[in-house]
Backbone as numpy.savetxt, mean C-alpha at the origin, in Angstrom:
# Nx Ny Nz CAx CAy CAz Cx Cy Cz
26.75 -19.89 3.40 25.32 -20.16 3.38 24.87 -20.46 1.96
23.93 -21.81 1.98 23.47 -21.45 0.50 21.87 -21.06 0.36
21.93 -20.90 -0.81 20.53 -20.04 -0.99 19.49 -21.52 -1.37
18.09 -21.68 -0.63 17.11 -22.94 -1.12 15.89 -21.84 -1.60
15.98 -22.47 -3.11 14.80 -21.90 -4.01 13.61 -21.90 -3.42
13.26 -23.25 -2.65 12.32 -23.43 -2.52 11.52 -22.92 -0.94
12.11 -21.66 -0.13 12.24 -21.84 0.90 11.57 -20.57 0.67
10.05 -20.11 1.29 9.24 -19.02 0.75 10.08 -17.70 1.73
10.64 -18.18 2.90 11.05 -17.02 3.84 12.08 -16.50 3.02
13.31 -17.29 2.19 14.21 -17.17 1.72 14.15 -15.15 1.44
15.41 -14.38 1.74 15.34 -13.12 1.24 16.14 -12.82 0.34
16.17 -13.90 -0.74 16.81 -13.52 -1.93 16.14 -13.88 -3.30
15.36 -13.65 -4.04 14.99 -13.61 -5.09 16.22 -13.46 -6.82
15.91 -14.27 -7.81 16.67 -13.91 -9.48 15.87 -12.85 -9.59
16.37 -11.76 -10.74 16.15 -11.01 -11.25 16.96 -11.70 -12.73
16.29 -11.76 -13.86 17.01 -12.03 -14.97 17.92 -13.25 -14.29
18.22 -13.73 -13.91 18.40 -14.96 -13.68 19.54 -14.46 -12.37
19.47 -13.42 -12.06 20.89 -13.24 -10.87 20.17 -13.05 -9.62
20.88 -13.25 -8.27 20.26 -13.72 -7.54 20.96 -12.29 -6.66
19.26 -11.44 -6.16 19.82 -10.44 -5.51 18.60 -10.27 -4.15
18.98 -9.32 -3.39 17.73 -9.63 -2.21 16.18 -9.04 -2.59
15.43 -9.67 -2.07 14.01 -9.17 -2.43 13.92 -7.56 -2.34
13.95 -7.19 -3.32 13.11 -5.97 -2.90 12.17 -5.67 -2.45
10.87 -6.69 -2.19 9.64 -6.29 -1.62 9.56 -6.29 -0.08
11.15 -6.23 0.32 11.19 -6.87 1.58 12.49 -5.51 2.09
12.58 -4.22 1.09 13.72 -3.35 1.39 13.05 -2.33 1.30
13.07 -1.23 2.10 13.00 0.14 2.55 13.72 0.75 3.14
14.17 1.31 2.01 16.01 1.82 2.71 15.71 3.52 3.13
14.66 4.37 3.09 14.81 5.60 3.15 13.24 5.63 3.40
12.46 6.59 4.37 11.69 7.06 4.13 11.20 8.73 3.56
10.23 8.53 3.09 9.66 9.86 2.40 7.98 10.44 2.45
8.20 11.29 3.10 7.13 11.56 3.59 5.81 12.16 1.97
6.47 12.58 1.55 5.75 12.93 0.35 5.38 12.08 -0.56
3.85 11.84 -0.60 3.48 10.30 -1.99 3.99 11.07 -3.53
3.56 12.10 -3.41 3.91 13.19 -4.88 5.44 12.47 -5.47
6.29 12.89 -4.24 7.80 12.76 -4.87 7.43 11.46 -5.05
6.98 10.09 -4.39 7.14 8.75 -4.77 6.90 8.71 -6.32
5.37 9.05 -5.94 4.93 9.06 -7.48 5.74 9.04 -8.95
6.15 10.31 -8.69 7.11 10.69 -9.45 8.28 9.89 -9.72
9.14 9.14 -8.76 10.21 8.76 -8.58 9.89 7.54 -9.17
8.66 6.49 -9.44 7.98 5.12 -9.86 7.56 5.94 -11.33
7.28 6.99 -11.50 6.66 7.27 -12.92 8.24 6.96 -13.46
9.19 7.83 -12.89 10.00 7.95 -13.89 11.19 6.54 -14.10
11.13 5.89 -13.27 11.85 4.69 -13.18 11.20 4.00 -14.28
9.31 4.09 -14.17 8.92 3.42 -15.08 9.50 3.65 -16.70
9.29 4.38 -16.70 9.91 5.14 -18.49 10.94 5.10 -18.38
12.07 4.68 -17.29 13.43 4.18 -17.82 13.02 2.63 -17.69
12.04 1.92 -16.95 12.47 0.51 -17.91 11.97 0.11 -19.16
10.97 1.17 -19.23 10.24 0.96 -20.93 11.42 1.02 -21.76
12.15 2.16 -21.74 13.28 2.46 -22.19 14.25 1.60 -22.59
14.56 1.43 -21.40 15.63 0.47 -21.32 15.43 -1.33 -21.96
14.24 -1.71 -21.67 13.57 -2.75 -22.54 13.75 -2.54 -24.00
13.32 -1.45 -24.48 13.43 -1.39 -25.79 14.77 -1.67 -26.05
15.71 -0.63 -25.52 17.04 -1.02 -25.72 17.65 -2.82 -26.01
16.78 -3.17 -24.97 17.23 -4.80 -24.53 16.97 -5.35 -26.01
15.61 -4.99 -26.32 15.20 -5.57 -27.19 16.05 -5.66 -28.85
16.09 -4.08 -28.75 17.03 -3.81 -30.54 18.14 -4.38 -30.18
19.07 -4.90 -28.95 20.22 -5.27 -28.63 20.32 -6.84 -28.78
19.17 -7.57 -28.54 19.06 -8.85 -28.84 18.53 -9.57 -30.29
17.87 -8.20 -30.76 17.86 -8.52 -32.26 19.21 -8.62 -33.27
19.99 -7.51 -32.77 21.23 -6.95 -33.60 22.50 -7.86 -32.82
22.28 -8.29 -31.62 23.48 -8.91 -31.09 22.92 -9.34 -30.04
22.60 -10.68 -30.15 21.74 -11.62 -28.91 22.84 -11.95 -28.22
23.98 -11.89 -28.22 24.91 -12.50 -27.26 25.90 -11.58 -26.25
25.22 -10.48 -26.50 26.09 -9.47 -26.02 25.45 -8.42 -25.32
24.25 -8.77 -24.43 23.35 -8.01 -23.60 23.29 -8.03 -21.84
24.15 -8.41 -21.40 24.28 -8.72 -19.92 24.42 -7.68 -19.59
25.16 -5.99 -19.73 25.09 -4.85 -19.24 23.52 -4.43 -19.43
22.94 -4.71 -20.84 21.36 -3.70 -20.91 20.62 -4.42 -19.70
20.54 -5.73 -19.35 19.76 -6.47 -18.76 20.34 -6.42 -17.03
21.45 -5.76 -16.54 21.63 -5.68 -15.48 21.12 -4.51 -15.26
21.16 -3.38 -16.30 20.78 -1.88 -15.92 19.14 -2.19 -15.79
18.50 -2.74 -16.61 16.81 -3.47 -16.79 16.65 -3.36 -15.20
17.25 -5.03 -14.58 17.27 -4.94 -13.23 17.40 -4.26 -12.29
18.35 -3.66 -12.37 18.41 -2.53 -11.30 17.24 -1.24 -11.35
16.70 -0.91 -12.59 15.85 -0.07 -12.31 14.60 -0.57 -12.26
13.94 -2.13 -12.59 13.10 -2.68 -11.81 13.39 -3.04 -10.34
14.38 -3.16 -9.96 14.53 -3.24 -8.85 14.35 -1.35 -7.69
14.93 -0.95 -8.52 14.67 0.57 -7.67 13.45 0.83 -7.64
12.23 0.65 -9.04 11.04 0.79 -8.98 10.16 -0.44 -7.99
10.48 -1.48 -7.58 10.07 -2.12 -6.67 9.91 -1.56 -5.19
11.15 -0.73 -5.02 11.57 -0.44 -3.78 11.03 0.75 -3.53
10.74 2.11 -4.46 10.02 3.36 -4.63 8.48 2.87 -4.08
7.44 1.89 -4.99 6.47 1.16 -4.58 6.33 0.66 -3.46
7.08 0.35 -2.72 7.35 -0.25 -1.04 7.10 0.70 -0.64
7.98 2.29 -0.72 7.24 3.22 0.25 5.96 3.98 0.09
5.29 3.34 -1.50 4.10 4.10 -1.05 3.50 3.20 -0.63
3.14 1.99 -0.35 2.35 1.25 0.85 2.07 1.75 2.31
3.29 2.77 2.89 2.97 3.20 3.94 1.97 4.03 3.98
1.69 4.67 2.76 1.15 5.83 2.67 0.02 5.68 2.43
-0.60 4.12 1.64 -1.51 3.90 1.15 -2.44 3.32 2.65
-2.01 2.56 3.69 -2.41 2.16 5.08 -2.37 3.25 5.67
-1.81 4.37 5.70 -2.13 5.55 6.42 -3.18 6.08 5.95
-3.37 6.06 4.87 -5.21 6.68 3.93 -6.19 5.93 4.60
-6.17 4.49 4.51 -6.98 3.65 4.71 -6.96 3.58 6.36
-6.13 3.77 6.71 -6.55 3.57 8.60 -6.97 4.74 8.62
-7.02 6.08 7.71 -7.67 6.96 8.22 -8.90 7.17 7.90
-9.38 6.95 6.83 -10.71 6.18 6.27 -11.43 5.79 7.44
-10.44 4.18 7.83 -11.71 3.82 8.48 -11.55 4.50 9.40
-10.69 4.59 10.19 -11.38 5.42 11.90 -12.95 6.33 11.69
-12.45 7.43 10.37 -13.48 8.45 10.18 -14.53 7.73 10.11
-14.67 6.37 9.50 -15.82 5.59 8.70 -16.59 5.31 10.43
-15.58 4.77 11.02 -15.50 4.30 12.66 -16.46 5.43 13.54
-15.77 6.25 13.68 -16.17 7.77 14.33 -17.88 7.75 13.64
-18.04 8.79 12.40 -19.25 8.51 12.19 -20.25 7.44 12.74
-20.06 5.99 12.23 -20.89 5.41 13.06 -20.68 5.29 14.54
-20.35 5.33 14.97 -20.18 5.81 16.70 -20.78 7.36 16.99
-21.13 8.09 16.34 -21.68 9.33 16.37 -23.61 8.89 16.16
-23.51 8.38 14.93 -24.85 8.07 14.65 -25.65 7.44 15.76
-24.47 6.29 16.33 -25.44 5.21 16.73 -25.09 6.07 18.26
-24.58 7.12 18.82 -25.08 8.04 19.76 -25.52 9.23 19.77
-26.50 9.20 18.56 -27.33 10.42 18.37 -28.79 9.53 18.54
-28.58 7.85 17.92 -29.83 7.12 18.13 -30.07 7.09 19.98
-29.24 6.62 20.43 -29.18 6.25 21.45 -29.91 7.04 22.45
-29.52 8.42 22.29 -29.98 10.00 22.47 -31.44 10.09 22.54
-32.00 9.72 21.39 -32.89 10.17 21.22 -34.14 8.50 21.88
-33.53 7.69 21.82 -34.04 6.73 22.34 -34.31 7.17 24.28
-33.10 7.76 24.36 -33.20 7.62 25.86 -34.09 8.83 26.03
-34.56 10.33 25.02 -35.51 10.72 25.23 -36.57 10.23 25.87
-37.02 9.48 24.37 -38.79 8.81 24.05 -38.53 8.00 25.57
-38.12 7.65 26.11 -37.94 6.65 27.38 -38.36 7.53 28.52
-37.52 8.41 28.82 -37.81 9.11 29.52 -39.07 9.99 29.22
-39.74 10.52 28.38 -40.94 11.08 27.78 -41.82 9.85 28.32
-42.00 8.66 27.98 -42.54 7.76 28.50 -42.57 7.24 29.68
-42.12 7.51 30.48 -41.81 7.48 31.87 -42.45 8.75 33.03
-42.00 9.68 32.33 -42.95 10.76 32.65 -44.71 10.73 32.56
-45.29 10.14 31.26 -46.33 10.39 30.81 -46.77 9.11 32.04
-45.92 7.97 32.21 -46.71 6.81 33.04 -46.90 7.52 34.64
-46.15 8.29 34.63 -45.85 9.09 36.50 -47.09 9.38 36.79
-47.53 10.62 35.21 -48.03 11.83 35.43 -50.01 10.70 34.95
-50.20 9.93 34.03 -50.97 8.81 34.18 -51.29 8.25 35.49
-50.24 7.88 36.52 -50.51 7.20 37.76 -50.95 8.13 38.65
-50.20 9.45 38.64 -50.74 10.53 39.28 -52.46 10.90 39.72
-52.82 10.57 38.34 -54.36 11.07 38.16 -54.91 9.86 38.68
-54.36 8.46 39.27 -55.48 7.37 39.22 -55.37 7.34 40.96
């Protein structure tokens, strides 16, 4: 099979110029805890800061000899891609729960209006009875 750059479904994306599968498209484990995610994207992050720097003093001092710093680069942008994937689940589970509540409330309100509408109706209905009564 070959790989077409230009093919948006395509599930392989470069990283540094190597060609590996999308990560935005891999969720290999779930985790129920956002905390541990958190954590697991904080700290990936400060290994690619890290590791960048590394890249960096390595291409100053020896530009031709960096393909290990820049695969390790990748791979832990790539793990931090994939950490970020599972908190999306977590972030649509907030938000569908949001709205329902948002949902619920107004469905409460607008049958507490309703309520009180069908009072005054009935109050008015009465008063026309008890009006016709006397005529």
């Amino acid at each position: 099979d070959s790989i077409d750059p230009n093919d948006p479904n395509e599930p392989l994306v470069a990283i540094f110029g190597e060609i590996v599968e999308d990560p935005t498209l891999m969720v290999e484990e779930e985790c129920e805890d956002p905390n541990e995610i958190r954590e697991n994207v904080k700290e990936l992050n400060q290994n690619v800061v890290r590791v960048f720097l590394k890249l960096v003093r390595m291409l100053v001092n020896d530009p031709g000899d960096n393909k290990k710093i820049r695969d390790e680069l990748s791979h832990n942008i790539f793990l931090m891609l994939q950490e970020c994937n599972k908190f999306r689940e977590h972030q649509a589970r907030e938000i569908l729960i949001s709205t329902l509540e948002q949902q619920l409330e107004r469905r409460r309100e607008g049958l507490a209006l309703l309520k009180k509408e069908i009072t005054a109706a009935e109050e008015n209905l009465e008063s026309l009875k008890q009006f016709r009564g006397r005529a």
